[in-house]
PDB file of C-alpha atoms and ligand atoms in Angstrom:
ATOM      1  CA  UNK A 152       0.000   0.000   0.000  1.00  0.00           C
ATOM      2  CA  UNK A 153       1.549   3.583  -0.930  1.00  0.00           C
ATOM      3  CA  UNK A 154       1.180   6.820   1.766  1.00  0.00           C
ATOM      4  CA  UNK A 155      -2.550   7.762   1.877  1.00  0.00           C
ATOM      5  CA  UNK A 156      -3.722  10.719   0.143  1.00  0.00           C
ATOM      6  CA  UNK A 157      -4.059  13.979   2.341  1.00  0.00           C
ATOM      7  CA  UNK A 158      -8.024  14.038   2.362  1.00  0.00           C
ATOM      8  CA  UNK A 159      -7.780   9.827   2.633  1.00  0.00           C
ATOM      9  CA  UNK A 160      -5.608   9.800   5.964  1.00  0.00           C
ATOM     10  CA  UNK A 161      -7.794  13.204   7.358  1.00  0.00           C
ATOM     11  CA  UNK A 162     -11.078  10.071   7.113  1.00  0.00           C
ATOM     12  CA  UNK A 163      -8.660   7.247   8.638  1.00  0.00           C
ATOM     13  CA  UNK A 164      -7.784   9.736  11.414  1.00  0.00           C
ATOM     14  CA  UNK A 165     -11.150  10.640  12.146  1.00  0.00           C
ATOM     15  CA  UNK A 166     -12.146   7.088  11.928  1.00  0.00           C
ATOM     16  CA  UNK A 167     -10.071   5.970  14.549  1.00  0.00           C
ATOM     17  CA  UNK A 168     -12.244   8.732  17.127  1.00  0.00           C
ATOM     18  CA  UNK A 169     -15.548   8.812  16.121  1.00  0.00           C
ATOM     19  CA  UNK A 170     -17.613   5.669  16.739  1.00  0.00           C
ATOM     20  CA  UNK A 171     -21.950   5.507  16.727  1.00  0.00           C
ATOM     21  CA  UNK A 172     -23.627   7.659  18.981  1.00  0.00           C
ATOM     22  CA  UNK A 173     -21.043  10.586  18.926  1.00  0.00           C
ATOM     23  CA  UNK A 174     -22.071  14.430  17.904  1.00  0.00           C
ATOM     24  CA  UNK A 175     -19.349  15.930  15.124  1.00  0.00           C
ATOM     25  CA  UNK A 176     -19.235  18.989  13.191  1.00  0.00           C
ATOM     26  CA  UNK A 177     -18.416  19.480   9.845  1.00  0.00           C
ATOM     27  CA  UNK A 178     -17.432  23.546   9.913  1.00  0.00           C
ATOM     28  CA  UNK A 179     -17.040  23.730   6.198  1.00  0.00           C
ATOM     29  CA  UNK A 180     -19.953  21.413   4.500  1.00  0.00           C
ATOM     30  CA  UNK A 181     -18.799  22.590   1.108  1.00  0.00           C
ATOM     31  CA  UNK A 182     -20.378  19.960  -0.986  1.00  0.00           C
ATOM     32  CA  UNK A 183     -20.975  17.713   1.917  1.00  0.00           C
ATOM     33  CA  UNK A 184     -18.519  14.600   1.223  1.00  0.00           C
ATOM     34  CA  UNK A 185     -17.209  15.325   4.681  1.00  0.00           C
ATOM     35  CA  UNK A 186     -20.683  15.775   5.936  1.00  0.00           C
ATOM     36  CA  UNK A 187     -21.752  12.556   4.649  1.00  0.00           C
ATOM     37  CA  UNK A 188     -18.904  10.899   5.975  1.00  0.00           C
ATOM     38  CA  UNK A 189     -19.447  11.752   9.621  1.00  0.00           C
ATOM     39  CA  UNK A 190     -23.346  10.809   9.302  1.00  0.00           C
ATOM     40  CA  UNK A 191     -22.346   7.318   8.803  1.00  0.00           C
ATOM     41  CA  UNK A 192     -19.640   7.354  11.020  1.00  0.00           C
ATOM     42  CA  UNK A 193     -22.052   8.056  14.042  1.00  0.00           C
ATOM     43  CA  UNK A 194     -25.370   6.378  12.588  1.00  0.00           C
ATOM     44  CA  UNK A 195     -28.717   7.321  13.691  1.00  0.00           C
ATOM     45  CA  UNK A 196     -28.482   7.825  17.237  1.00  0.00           C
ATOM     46  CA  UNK A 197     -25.635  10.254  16.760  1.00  0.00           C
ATOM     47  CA  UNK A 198     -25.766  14.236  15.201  1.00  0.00           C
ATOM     48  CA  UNK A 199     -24.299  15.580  12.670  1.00  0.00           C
ATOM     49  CA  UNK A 200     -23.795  19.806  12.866  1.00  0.00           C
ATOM     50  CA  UNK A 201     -22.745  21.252   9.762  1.00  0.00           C
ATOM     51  CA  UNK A 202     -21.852  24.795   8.759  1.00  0.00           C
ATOM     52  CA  UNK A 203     -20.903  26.578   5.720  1.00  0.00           C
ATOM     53  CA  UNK A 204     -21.743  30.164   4.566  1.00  0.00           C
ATOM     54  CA  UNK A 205     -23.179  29.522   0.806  1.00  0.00           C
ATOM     55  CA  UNK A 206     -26.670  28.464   0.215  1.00  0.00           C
ATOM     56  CA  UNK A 207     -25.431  26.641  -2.632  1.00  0.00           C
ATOM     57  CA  UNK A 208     -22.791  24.321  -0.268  1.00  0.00           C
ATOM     58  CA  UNK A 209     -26.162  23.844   1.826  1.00  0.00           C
ATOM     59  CA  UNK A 210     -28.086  22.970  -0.782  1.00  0.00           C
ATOM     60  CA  UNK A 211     -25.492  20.303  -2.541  1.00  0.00           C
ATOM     61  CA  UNK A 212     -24.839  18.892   0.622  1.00  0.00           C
ATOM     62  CA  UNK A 213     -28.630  18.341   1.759  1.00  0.00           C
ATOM     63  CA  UNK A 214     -28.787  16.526  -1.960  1.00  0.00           C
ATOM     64  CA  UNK A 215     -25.896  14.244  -1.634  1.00  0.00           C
ATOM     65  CA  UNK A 216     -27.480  13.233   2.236  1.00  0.00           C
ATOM     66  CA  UNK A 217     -30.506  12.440   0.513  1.00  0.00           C
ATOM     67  CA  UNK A 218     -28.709  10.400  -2.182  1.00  0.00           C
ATOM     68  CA  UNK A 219     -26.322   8.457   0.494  1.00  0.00           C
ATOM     69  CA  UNK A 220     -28.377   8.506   3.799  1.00  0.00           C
ATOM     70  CA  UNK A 221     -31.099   6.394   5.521  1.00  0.00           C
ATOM     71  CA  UNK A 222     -31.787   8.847   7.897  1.00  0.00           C
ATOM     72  CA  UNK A 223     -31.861  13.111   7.307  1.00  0.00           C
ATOM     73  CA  UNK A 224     -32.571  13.771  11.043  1.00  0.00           C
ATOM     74  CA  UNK A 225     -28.918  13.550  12.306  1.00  0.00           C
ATOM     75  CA  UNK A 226     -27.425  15.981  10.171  1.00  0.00           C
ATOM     76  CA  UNK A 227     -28.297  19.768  11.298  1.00  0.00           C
ATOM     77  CA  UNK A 228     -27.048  22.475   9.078  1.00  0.00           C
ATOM     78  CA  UNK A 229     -26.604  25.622   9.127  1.00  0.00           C
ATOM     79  CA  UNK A 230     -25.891  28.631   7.336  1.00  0.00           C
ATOM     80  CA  UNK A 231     -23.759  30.138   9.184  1.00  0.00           C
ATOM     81  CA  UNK A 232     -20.170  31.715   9.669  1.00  0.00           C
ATOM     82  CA  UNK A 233     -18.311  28.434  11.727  1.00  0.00           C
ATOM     83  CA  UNK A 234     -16.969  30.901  14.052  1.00  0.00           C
ATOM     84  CA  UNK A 235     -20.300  31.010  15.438  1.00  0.00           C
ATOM     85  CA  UNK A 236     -20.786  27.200  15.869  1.00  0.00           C
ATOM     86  CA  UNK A 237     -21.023  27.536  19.628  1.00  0.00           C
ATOM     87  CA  UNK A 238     -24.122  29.722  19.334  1.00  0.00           C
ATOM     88  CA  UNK A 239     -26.158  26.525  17.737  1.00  0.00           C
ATOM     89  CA  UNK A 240     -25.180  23.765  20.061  1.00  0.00           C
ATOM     90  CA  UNK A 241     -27.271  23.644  22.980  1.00  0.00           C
ATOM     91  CA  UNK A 242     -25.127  24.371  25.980  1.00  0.00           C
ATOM     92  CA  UNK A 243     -25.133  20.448  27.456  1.00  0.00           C
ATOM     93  CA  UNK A 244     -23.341  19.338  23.868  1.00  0.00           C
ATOM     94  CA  UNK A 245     -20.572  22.375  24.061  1.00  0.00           C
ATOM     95  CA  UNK A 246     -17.663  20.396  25.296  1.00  0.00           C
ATOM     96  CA  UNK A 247     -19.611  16.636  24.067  1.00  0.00           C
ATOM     97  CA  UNK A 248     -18.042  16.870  20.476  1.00  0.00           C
ATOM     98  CA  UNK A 249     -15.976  14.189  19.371  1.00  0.00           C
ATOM     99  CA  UNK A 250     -14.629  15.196  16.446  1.00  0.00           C
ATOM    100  CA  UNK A 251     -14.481  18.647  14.020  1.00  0.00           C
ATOM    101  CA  UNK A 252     -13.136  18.773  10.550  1.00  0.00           C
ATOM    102  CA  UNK A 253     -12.176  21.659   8.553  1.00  0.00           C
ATOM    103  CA  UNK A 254     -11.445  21.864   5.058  1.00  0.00           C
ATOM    104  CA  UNK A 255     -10.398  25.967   4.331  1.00  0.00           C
ATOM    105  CA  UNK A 256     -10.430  27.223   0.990  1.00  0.00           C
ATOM    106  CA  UNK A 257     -13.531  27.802  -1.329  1.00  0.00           C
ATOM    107  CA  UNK A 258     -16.209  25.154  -2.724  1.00  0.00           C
ATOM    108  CA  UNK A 259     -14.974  23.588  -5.570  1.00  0.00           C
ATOM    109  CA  UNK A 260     -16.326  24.700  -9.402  1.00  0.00           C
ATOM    110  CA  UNK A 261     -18.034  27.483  -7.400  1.00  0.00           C
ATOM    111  CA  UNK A 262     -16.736  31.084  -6.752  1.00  0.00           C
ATOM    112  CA  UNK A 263     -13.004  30.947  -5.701  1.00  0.00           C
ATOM    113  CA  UNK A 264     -13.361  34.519  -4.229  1.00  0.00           C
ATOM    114  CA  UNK A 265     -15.479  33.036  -1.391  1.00  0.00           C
ATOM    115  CA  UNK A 266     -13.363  31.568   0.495  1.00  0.00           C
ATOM    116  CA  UNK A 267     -12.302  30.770   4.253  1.00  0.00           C
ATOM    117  CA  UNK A 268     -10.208  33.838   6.001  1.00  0.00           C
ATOM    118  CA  UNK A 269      -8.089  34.042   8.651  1.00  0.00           C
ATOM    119  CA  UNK A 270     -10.399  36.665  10.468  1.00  0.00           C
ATOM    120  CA  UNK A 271     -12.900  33.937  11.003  1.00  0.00           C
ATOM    121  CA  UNK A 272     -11.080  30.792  10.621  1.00  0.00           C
ATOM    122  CA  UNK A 273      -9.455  31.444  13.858  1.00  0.00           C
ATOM    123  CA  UNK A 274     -11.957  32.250  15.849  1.00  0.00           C
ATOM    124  CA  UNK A 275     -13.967  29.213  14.570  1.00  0.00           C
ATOM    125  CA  UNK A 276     -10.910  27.042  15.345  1.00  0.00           C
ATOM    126  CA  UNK A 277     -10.651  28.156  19.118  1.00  0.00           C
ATOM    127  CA  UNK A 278     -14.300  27.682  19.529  1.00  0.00           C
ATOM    128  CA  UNK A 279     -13.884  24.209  17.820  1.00  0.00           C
ATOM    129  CA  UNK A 280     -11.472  23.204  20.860  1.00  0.00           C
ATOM    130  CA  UNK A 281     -14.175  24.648  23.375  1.00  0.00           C
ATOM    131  CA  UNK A 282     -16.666  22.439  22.154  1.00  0.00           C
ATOM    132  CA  UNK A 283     -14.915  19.330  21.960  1.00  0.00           C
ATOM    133  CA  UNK A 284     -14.728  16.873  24.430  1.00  0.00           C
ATOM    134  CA  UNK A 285     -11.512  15.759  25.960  1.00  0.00           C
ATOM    135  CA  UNK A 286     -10.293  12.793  23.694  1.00  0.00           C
ATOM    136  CA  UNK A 287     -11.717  14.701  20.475  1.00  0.00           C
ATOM    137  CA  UNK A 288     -10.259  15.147  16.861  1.00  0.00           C
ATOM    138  CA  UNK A 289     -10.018  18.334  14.900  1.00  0.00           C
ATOM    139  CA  UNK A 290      -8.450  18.477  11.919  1.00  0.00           C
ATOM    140  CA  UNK A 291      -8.091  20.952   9.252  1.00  0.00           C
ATOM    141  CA  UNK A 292      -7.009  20.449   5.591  1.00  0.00           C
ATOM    142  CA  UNK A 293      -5.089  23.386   4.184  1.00  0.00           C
ATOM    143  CA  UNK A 294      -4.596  25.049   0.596  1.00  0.00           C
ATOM    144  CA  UNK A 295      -2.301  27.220  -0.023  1.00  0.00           C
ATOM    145  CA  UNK A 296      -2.214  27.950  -3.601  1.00  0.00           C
ATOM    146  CA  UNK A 297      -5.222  30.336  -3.981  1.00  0.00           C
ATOM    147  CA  UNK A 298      -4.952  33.940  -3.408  1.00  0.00           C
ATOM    148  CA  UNK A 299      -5.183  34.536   0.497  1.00  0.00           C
ATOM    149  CA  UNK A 300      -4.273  30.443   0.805  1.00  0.00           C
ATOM    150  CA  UNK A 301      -0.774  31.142   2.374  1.00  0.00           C
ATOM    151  CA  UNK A 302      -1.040  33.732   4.388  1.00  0.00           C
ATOM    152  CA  UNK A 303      -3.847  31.249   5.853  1.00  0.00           C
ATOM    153  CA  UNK A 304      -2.024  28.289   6.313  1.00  0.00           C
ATOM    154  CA  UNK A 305       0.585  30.424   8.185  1.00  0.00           C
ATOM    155  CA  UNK A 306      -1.628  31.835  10.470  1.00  0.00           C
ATOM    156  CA  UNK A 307      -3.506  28.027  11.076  1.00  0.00           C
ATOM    157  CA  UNK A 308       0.118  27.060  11.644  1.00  0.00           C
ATOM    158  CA  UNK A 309       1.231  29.141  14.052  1.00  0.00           C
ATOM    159  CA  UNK A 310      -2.180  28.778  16.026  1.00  0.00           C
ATOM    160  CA  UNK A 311      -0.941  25.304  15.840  1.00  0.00           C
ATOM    161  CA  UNK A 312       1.664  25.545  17.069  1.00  0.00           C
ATOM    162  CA  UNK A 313       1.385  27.637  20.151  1.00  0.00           C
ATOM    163  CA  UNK A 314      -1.477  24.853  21.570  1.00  0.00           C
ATOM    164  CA  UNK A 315      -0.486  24.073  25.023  1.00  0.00           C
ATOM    165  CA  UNK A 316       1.448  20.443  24.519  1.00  0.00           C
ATOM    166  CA  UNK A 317      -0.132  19.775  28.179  1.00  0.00           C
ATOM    167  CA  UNK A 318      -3.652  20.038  27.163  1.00  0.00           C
ATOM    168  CA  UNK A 319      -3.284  19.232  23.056  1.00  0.00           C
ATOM    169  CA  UNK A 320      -1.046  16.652  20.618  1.00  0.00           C
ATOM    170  CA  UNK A 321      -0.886  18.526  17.432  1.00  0.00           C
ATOM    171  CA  UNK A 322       0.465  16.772  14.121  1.00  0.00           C
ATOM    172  CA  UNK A 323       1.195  17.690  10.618  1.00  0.00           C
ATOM    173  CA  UNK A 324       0.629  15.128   7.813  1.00  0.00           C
ATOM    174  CA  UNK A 325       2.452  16.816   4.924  1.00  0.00           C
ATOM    175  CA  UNK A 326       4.025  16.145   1.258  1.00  0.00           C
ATOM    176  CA  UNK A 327       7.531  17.190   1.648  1.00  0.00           C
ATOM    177  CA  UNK A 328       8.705  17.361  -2.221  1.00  0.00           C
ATOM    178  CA  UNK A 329       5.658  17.483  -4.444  1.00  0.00           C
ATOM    179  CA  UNK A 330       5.361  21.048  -6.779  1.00  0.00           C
ATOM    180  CA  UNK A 331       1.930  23.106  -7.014  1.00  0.00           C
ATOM    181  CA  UNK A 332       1.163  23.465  -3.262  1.00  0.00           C
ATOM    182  CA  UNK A 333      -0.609  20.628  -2.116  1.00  0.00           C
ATOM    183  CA  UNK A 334      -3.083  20.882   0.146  1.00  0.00           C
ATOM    184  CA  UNK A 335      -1.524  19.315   4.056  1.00  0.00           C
ATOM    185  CA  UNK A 336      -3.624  17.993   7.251  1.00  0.00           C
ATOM    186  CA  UNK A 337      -3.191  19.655  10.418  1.00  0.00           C
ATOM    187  CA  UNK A 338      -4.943  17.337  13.595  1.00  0.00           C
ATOM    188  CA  UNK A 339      -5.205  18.281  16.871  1.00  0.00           C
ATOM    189  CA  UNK A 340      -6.102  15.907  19.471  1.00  0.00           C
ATOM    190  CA  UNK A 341      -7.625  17.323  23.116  1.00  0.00           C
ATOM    191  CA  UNK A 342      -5.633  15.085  25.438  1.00  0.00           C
ATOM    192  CA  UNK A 343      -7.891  13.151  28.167  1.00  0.00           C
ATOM    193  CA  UNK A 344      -7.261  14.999  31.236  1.00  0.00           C
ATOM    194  CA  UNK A 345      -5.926  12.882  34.033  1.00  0.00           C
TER     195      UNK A 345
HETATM  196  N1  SAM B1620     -15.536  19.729   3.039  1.00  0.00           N
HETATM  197  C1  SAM B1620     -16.165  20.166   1.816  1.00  0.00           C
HETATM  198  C2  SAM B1620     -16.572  18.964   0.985  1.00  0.00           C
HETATM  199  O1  SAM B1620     -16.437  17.832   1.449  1.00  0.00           O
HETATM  200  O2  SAM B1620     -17.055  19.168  -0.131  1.00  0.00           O
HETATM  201  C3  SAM B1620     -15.336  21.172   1.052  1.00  0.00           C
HETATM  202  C4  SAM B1620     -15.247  22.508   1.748  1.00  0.00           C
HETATM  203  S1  SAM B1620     -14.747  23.844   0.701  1.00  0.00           S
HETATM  204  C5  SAM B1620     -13.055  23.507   0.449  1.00  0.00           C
HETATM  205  C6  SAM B1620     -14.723  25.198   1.836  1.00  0.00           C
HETATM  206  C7  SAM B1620     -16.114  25.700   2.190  1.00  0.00           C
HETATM  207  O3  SAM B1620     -15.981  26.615   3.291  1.00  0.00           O
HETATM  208  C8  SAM B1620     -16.841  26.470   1.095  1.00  0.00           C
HETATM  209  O4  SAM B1620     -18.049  25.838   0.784  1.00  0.00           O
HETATM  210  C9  SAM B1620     -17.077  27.855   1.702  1.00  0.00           C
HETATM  211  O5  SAM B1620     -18.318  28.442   1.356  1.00  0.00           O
HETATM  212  C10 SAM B1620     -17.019  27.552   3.188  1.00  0.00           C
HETATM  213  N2  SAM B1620     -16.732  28.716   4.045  1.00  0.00           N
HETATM  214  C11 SAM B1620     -15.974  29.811   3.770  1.00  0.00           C
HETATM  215  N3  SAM B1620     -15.955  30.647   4.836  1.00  0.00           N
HETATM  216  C12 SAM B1620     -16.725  30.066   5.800  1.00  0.00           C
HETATM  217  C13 SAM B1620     -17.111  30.455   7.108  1.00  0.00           C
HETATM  218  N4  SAM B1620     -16.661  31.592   7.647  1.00  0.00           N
HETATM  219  N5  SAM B1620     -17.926  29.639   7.811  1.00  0.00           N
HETATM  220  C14 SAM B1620     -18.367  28.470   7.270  1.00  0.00           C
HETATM  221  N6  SAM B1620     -18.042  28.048   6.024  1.00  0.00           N
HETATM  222  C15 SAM B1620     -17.236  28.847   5.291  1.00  0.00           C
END
């Protein structure tokens, strides 16, 4: 077997967290692929929250849940700026969330000028580790290549970076040699307090 693709080892990851039952976000539901994914990861007596700030990412991903689900009811979305996620979780679930994925940039074969920005990205991130619970995943997939797409991953890196390495294990799953700016991972795991 060869190294997993970026976006393949972000699903292995999460797989390894999230198990039936569980509440997840997806902050960016884009065209919902990650959004699907999590609904079957936690199955019908688990929630789905999704977020994205196009009616059209809403719309494709309610679509592709109808195509690929048995059951709509566990998948809530919103449209919404991510950084306010914490304002649609009722407040018994805010620190209950198992795993949040990211995926910056803009929604493919759509409008590349509307895209994820540092001024809200960050915020949504630090609210993403007050809502999870200890033991939870987040993980972000980065672009750089677009206009604004470095100066992104920077910042997400250095927020990254700085985490407490008491309180959070923070890896980087990265292509080292391949041209064009490939997208990387960056995971953060919310260590189990002792
Ligand atoms: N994960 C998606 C999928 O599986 O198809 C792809 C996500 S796409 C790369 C990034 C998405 O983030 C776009 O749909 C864009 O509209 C959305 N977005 C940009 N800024 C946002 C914000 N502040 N809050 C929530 N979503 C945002």
């Amino acid at each position: 077997m060869g190294f997993l693709s970026v976006l393949s080892f972000t699903h292995w990851l999460v797989r390894q967290f999230v198990r039936p039952g569980d509440l997840v976000i997806d902050a960016t539901v884009g065209n919902g692929v990650d959004t699907v994914f999590l609904a079957q990861l936690v199955g019908a007596k688990g929630k789905v929250y999704g977020f994205d700030i196009q009616r059209e990412a809403l719309e494709q991903t309610r679509k592709r849940c109808m195509e690929s689900l048995p059951d709509l009811k566990i998948v809530h979305l919103h449209l919404m700026d991510h950084a306010r996620m914490k304002s649609v979780l009722p407040p018994d679930e805010i620190g209950r969330i198992r795993a949040v994925m990211f995926n910056l940039g803009y929604l493919p074969h759509s409008d590349e000028r509307i895209t994820t920005r540092p001024e809200t990205t960050l915020p949504a991130l630090e609210a993403a580790l007050d809502v999870l619970q200890d033991g939870g995943i987040l993980t972000v997939v980065l672009y750089s290549g677009h206009p604004g797409g470095r100066e992104e991953s920077e910042a997400v890196r250095r927020w990254a970076e700085q985490l407490d390495e008491g309180r959070y294990r923070v890896l980087c799953y990265r292509y080292l040699n391949r041209r064009n700016d490939p997208p990387y991972l960056i995971a953060v795991e919310k260590k189990t307090s002792v």
